Amino acid sequence: MTASPRRLALAALALAPFALALPAAAQDGQPVRLIVGYAAGGPVDQGARLFAPALSRELGMPVMVENKTGANATIAGSEVVRAKPDGLTLWFAASPTITISPNVMTKMPFDPAKDLTPVAPILSYYNVLVVNNNEPYKSVRELVAAAKASPGKLAYGSAGVGGSNHLGALLFAKRSGIDMNHIPYKGNAPAMTDVIGGQLNMMLDIISTASTYIHSGKVRAIAVTSPQRNASLPDVPTFAESGIEGLKGFDVGGWYGVYGPKGMSPELVARLNKAVNAALQQPDLKKRYKELGYDEWTGAPQKLAERGAQERAMWATVTQGITVD
């Protein structure tokens, strides 16, 4: 039996690209802007650029990554806060700006809990401590001994004051009873360049990007910040394995999530959430994220909102006395 015109029309609507749910601007070829708050080549940028094509396939429209760097990624967040709540401007956010920056910035330009719309979780990550190849220490215990022998001499880099790798290294130093010199950068990528070049002794970097430098022999891995060893770096011990009393239970990680401006309609958020979760199940992306050492973390917008609130409260106890102008 031949399908009726009405049935054919309904079937076409069901299969229509996601772009039909967005404003007319999307129909004119305007892409979705996926804002990243860190430099090109860094771990957040890498994660976003892997994710964008997968999301584009689900949305049926272009998704373009834009880097808006500086101020602990609050410049990127501000760009999204000011945007129209039409789904065409989204933030591929790393957790430090959502959970740490509100605790350390004296002039946080927006309130992550009030000025953004959570859309979807993306993934969880952990860091790895890497050192310049010429450094003599090859374990956490040896590094701690070297730091105690020369207080304040060893320098570590980070993506900025108040960033997760700054505070993770600070927590490591406090718990192991050492004093190190913090050198902030405008992203992980330039800090890693200086570790490789010998201008820095070490840094904590997200496993996804650091593993490339580790496997190519450009830096040496000392320990991972996860409670268990990471599948992509199985030979690298955890901080807890060092046997240092203060490092028992050491567990410092972060996550990525997609946010939009305040005021997005529930229907639009639901459609975007569905598209993000479908993108994350695409085999190529799923495989690549796993190879890079990321942990899968998906679900509803509320899941993202709840974790942000919980970790803001947790970091408030760690960041006392640290301020960023």
Short mmCIF file of C-alpha atoms in Angstrom, two decimals:
data_model
loop_
_atom_site.label_atom_id
_atom_site.label_comp_id
_atom_site.label_asym_id
_atom_site.label_seq_id
_atom_site.Cartn_x
_atom_site.Cartn_y
_atom_site.Cartn_z
CA MET A 1 0.00 0.00 0.00
CA THR A 2 1.33 3.45 -0.94
CA ALA A 3 2.03 5.78 2.01
CA SER A 4 -0.23 8.83 2.25
CA PRO A 5 1.27 12.31 1.71
CA ARG A 6 0.55 13.08 5.38
CA ARG A 7 2.55 10.03 6.55
CA LEU A 8 5.42 10.93 4.26
CA ALA A 9 5.46 14.47 5.64
CA LEU A 10 5.49 13.24 9.23
CA ALA A 11 8.35 10.84 8.44
CA ALA A 12 10.35 13.66 6.85
CA LEU A 13 9.88 15.83 9.92
CA ALA A 14 11.02 13.00 12.19
CA LEU A 15 14.22 12.65 10.18
CA ALA A 16 14.84 16.38 9.73
CA PRO A 17 18.20 17.67 10.92
CA PHE A 18 18.48 19.16 14.36
CA ALA A 19 19.05 22.57 12.76
CA LEU A 20 15.26 22.84 12.29
CA ALA A 21 15.00 23.20 16.08
CA LEU A 22 17.30 26.22 16.05
CA PRO A 23 16.63 29.78 14.87
CA ALA A 24 16.41 30.84 11.25
CA ALA A 25 20.04 31.94 11.39
CA ALA A 26 21.01 28.27 11.48
CA GLN A 27 19.17 27.70 8.23
CA ASP A 28 21.36 30.34 6.58
CA GLY A 29 24.51 28.34 7.26
CA GLN A 30 25.48 30.05 10.50
CA PRO A 31 27.43 27.50 12.55
CA VAL A 32 27.15 26.63 16.19
CA ARG A 33 30.04 28.33 18.00
CA LEU A 34 31.76 26.01 20.48
CA ILE A 35 33.76 28.35 22.74
CA VAL A 36 36.99 27.13 24.39
CA GLY A 37 38.71 29.16 27.09
CA TYR A 38 42.25 27.87 26.58
CA ALA A 39 44.97 28.07 23.96
CA ALA A 40 44.98 25.99 20.79
CA GLY A 41 46.92 22.77 21.21
CA GLY A 42 46.08 22.38 24.90
CA PRO A 43 43.98 19.55 26.34
CA VAL A 44 40.66 21.42 26.46
CA ASP A 45 41.11 22.61 22.88
CA GLN A 46 42.01 19.08 21.82
CA GLY A 47 38.94 17.65 23.54
CA ALA A 48 36.68 20.22 21.89
CA ARG A 49 38.13 19.73 18.41
CA LEU A 50 37.58 15.99 18.64
CA PHE A 51 34.03 16.55 19.87
CA ALA A 52 32.94 19.24 17.37
CA PRO A 53 32.69 17.01 14.24
CA ALA A 54 30.73 14.40 16.17
CA LEU A 55 28.29 17.01 17.45
CA SER A 56 28.05 18.49 13.96
CA ARG A 57 26.92 15.13 12.60
CA GLU A 58 24.19 14.91 15.24
CA LEU A 59 23.01 18.47 14.72
CA GLY A 60 23.13 18.38 10.95
CA MET A 61 24.94 21.73 10.85
CA PRO A 62 28.49 23.07 11.23
CA VAL A 63 30.08 23.32 14.68
CA MET A 64 33.10 25.63 14.83
CA VAL A 65 35.57 25.76 17.74
CA GLU A 66 36.59 29.28 18.84
CA ASN A 67 39.41 29.95 21.31
CA LYS A 68 38.77 32.84 23.72
CA THR A 69 41.72 32.66 26.07
CA GLY A 70 42.65 34.39 29.30
CA ALA A 71 41.49 35.11 32.84
CA ASN A 72 41.15 31.44 33.82
CA ALA A 73 38.77 30.90 30.89
CA THR A 74 36.29 33.46 32.26
CA ILE A 75 36.67 35.44 29.01
CA ALA A 76 35.22 32.44 27.21
CA GLY A 77 32.49 32.04 29.81
CA SER A 78 31.60 35.73 29.54
CA GLU A 79 31.28 35.36 25.76
CA VAL A 80 28.67 32.67 26.30
CA VAL A 81 26.88 34.53 29.10
CA ARG A 82 26.39 37.52 26.76
CA ALA A 83 25.14 35.40 23.84
CA LYS A 84 21.54 34.91 22.79
CA PRO A 85 20.01 31.78 24.36
CA ASP A 86 19.34 30.29 20.93
CA GLY A 87 21.67 27.28 20.99
CA LEU A 88 24.11 28.79 18.51
CA THR A 89 26.73 29.68 21.16
CA LEU A 90 27.88 26.92 23.50
CA TRP A 91 30.78 26.63 25.93
CA PHE A 92 33.01 23.56 26.02
CA ALA A 93 34.01 24.26 29.61
CA ALA A 94 36.65 22.69 31.81
CA SER A 95 35.62 22.34 35.43
CA PRO A 96 38.14 24.75 37.04
CA THR A 97 36.28 27.83 35.76
CA ILE A 98 33.03 26.45 37.14
CA THR A 99 34.30 25.10 40.45
CA ILE A 100 37.59 26.81 41.35
CA SER A 101 37.52 30.30 39.85
CA PRO A 102 34.48 31.43 41.90
CA ASN A 103 36.53 30.66 45.02
CA VAL A 104 39.75 32.46 44.03
CA MET A 105 38.89 35.31 41.65
CA THR A 106 38.34 38.67 43.33
CA LYS A 107 36.28 39.86 40.35
CA MET A 108 34.58 36.82 38.84
CA PRO A 109 32.70 38.32 35.85
CA PHE A 110 29.74 35.95 36.10
CA ASP A 111 28.16 33.43 38.44
CA PRO A 112 28.42 29.89 37.00
CA ALA A 113 25.46 28.78 39.11
CA LYS A 114 23.13 31.56 37.91
CA ASP A 115 24.33 32.92 34.55
CA LEU A 116 24.71 29.72 32.55
CA THR A 117 22.49 26.87 31.42
CA PRO A 118 23.97 23.39 31.96
CA VAL A 119 23.48 21.32 28.80
CA ALA A 120 25.40 18.06 29.20
CA PRO A 121 28.41 16.40 30.85
CA ILE A 122 31.18 15.32 28.47
CA LEU A 123 33.90 13.39 30.29
CA SER A 124 36.11 13.20 33.37
CA TYR A 125 39.88 13.47 33.41
CA TYR A 126 42.94 13.16 35.62
CA ASN A 127 46.40 14.72 35.51
CA VAL A 128 49.87 13.26 35.33
CA LEU A 129 53.01 14.80 36.83
CA VAL A 130 55.69 15.12 34.15
CA VAL A 131 59.26 16.35 34.50
CA ASN A 132 62.02 17.46 32.15
CA ASN A 133 64.05 14.49 30.96
CA ASN A 134 67.25 15.86 32.50
CA GLU A 135 65.83 15.92 36.02
CA PRO A 136 67.48 13.27 38.25
CA TYR A 137 64.36 12.18 40.15
CA LYS A 138 62.32 9.31 38.74
CA SER A 139 59.69 8.83 41.44
CA VAL A 140 57.54 10.90 43.76
CA ARG A 141 59.76 10.00 46.71
CA GLU A 142 62.91 11.14 44.88
CA LEU A 143 61.22 14.37 43.77
CA VAL A 144 60.07 15.13 47.31
CA ALA A 145 63.60 14.51 48.59
CA ALA A 146 65.03 16.90 45.98
CA ALA A 147 62.46 19.57 46.87
CA LYS A 148 63.21 19.27 50.57
CA ALA A 149 66.93 19.60 49.87
CA SER A 150 66.34 22.89 47.97
CA PRO A 151 63.14 24.55 49.29
CA GLY A 152 61.46 26.80 46.73
CA LYS A 153 63.96 26.00 43.97
CA LEU A 154 61.96 23.51 41.89
CA ALA A 155 59.51 25.26 39.55
CA TYR A 156 56.25 23.89 38.21
CA GLY A 157 54.00 25.37 35.54
CA SER A 158 50.22 25.55 35.22
CA ALA A 159 47.46 26.89 33.01
CA GLY A 160 47.06 29.81 35.42
CA VAL A 161 46.64 30.77 39.06
CA GLY A 162 43.69 28.89 40.47
CA GLY A 163 43.67 26.31 37.68
CA SER A 164 43.20 22.65 38.56
CA ASN A 165 46.80 21.77 37.79
CA HIS A 166 48.02 24.70 39.93
CA LEU A 167 45.90 23.63 42.89
CA GLY A 168 46.61 19.95 42.32
CA ALA A 169 50.36 20.63 42.49
CA LEU A 170 49.83 22.90 45.49
CA LEU A 171 47.87 20.15 47.25
CA PHE A 172 50.67 17.67 46.45
CA ALA A 173 53.26 20.07 47.88
CA LYS A 174 51.27 20.68 51.06
CA ARG A 175 50.56 17.02 51.69
CA SER A 176 54.17 15.99 51.10
CA GLY A 177 55.64 18.88 53.11
CA ILE A 178 57.59 20.60 50.33
CA ASP A 179 57.85 24.14 48.95
CA MET A 180 57.94 24.68 45.16
CA ASN A 181 57.84 27.73 42.89
CA HIS A 182 54.65 28.17 40.84
CA ILE A 183 54.92 29.70 37.34
CA PRO A 184 51.49 30.39 35.78
CA TYR A 185 50.95 30.36 32.00
CA LYS A 186 48.00 31.14 29.72
CA GLY A 187 47.37 27.48 29.04
CA ASN A 188 48.86 24.03 29.45
CA ALA A 189 50.47 23.95 26.00
CA PRO A 190 53.02 26.78 26.57
CA ALA A 191 53.82 25.40 30.02
CA MET A 192 54.52 21.97 28.53
CA THR A 193 56.79 23.58 25.94
CA ASP A 194 58.91 25.01 28.75
CA VAL A 195 59.02 21.70 30.62
CA ILE A 196 60.34 20.05 27.46
CA GLY A 197 62.84 22.90 26.97
CA GLY A 198 64.06 22.82 30.54
CA GLN A 199 62.79 26.26 31.60
CA LEU A 200 60.48 24.44 34.04
CA ASN A 201 61.24 21.41 36.15
CA MET A 202 57.76 19.94 36.01
CA MET A 203 54.00 20.35 35.69
CA LEU A 204 50.74 18.52 36.13
CA ASP A 205 49.01 18.13 32.78
CA ILE A 206 45.85 16.38 31.66
CA ILE A 207 46.66 12.79 30.69
CA SER A 208 45.01 13.18 27.27
CA THR A 209 47.64 15.60 25.98
CA ALA A 210 50.58 14.71 28.21
CA SER A 211 50.53 11.08 27.10
CA THR A 212 51.63 12.14 23.60
CA TYR A 213 54.77 13.78 25.00
CA ILE A 214 55.36 10.88 27.38
CA HIS A 215 55.11 8.18 24.73
CA SER A 216 57.36 10.16 22.36
CA GLY A 217 59.99 10.50 25.09
CA LYS A 218 59.88 14.29 25.32
CA VAL A 219 59.07 14.28 29.06
CA ARG A 220 59.13 11.70 31.85
CA ALA A 221 56.01 10.72 33.78
CA ILE A 222 56.29 10.47 37.56
CA ALA A 223 52.74 9.82 38.84
CA VAL A 224 49.04 10.16 38.02
CA THR A 225 46.53 11.99 40.24
CA SER A 226 43.85 9.29 39.97
CA PRO A 227 43.13 6.77 42.75
CA GLN A 228 43.97 3.92 40.33
CA ARG A 229 46.47 3.69 37.49
CA ASN A 230 45.27 5.03 34.14
CA ALA A 231 44.69 2.59 31.29
CA SER A 232 46.62 4.76 28.82
CA LEU A 233 49.66 4.96 31.16
CA PRO A 234 49.62 1.58 32.92
CA ASP A 235 53.27 1.75 33.97
CA VAL A 236 52.92 5.12 35.72
CA PRO A 237 52.14 4.80 39.46
CA THR A 238 49.62 6.87 41.39
CA PHE A 239 50.67 9.47 43.97
CA ALA A 240 49.21 7.22 46.64
CA GLU A 241 51.60 4.43 45.61
CA SER A 242 54.55 6.59 46.69
CA GLY A 243 54.00 5.46 50.26
CA ILE A 244 54.21 9.03 51.56
CA GLU A 245 51.76 9.33 54.44
CA GLY A 246 50.22 12.64 53.32
CA LEU A 247 49.53 11.30 49.82
CA LYS A 248 47.32 8.41 50.88
CA GLY A 249 44.02 8.68 49.03
CA PHE A 250 45.34 11.44 46.74
CA ASP A 251 42.57 11.98 44.15
CA VAL A 252 42.53 15.18 42.08
CA GLY A 253 40.70 15.33 38.75
CA GLY A 254 38.32 17.40 36.68
CA TRP A 255 35.79 17.25 33.90
CA TYR A 256 34.41 18.90 30.76
CA GLY A 257 30.82 19.96 30.19
CA VAL A 258 28.73 21.89 27.68
CA TYR A 259 26.96 25.06 28.83
CA GLY A 260 24.80 27.65 27.12
CA PRO A 261 23.60 31.13 28.09
CA LYS A 262 20.99 31.68 30.75
CA GLY A 263 17.42 31.63 29.46
CA MET A 264 17.56 28.71 27.03
CA SER A 265 14.22 26.99 26.71
CA PRO A 266 13.83 23.55 28.32
CA GLU A 267 12.93 22.10 24.91
CA LEU A 268 16.13 23.42 23.33
CA VAL A 269 18.25 22.18 26.24
CA ALA A 270 16.66 18.74 25.95
CA ARG A 271 17.37 18.57 22.22
CA LEU A 272 20.96 19.70 22.66
CA ASN A 273 21.49 17.26 25.53
CA LYS A 274 20.22 14.42 23.35
CA ALA A 275 22.56 15.46 20.52
CA VAL A 276 25.59 15.73 22.82
CA ASN A 277 24.97 12.31 24.36
CA ALA A 278 24.48 10.77 20.91
CA ALA A 279 27.73 12.38 19.71
CA LEU A 280 29.62 10.89 22.64
CA GLN A 281 28.43 7.42 21.67
CA GLN A 282 29.86 7.66 18.16
CA PRO A 283 32.44 4.82 18.03
CA ASP A 284 35.35 6.88 16.67
CA LEU A 285 35.03 9.62 19.28
CA LYS A 286 34.42 7.15 22.10
CA LYS A 287 37.52 5.17 21.11
CA ARG A 288 39.71 8.27 20.78
CA TYR A 289 38.71 9.67 24.16
CA LYS A 290 39.46 6.32 25.79
CA GLU A 291 42.88 6.16 24.11
CA LEU A 292 43.65 9.59 25.53
CA GLY A 293 42.89 8.45 29.07
CA TYR A 294 39.54 10.14 29.54
CA ASP A 295 36.73 8.55 31.58
CA GLU A 296 33.22 8.51 30.15
CA TRP A 297 30.83 10.85 31.97
CA THR A 298 27.48 11.51 30.30
CA GLY A 299 23.90 12.22 31.30
CA ALA A 300 21.31 14.88 32.00
CA PRO A 301 21.91 18.63 32.52
CA GLN A 302 21.10 18.23 36.22
CA LYS A 303 24.04 15.86 36.60
CA LEU A 304 26.35 18.63 35.38
CA ALA A 305 24.74 21.24 37.65
CA GLU A 306 24.98 19.04 40.75
CA ARG A 307 28.64 18.14 40.26
CA GLY A 308 29.50 21.80 39.70
CA ALA A 309 27.82 22.80 42.97
CA GLN A 310 29.42 19.97 44.95
CA GLU A 311 32.93 20.72 43.73
CA ARG A 312 32.62 24.48 44.23
CA ALA A 313 31.99 23.71 47.88
CA MET A 314 34.89 21.22 48.02
CA TRP A 315 37.45 23.57 46.44
CA ALA A 316 36.41 26.37 48.79
CA THR A 317 38.16 24.48 51.57
CA VAL A 318 41.37 24.01 49.53
CA THR A 319 41.70 27.52 48.08
CA GLN A 320 41.59 29.54 51.28
CA GLY A 321 44.16 32.33 51.06
CA ILE A 322 44.54 32.08 47.25
CA THR A 323 43.22 35.04 45.26
CA VAL A 324 43.40 36.03 41.61
CA ASP A 325 42.87 39.64 40.54
#
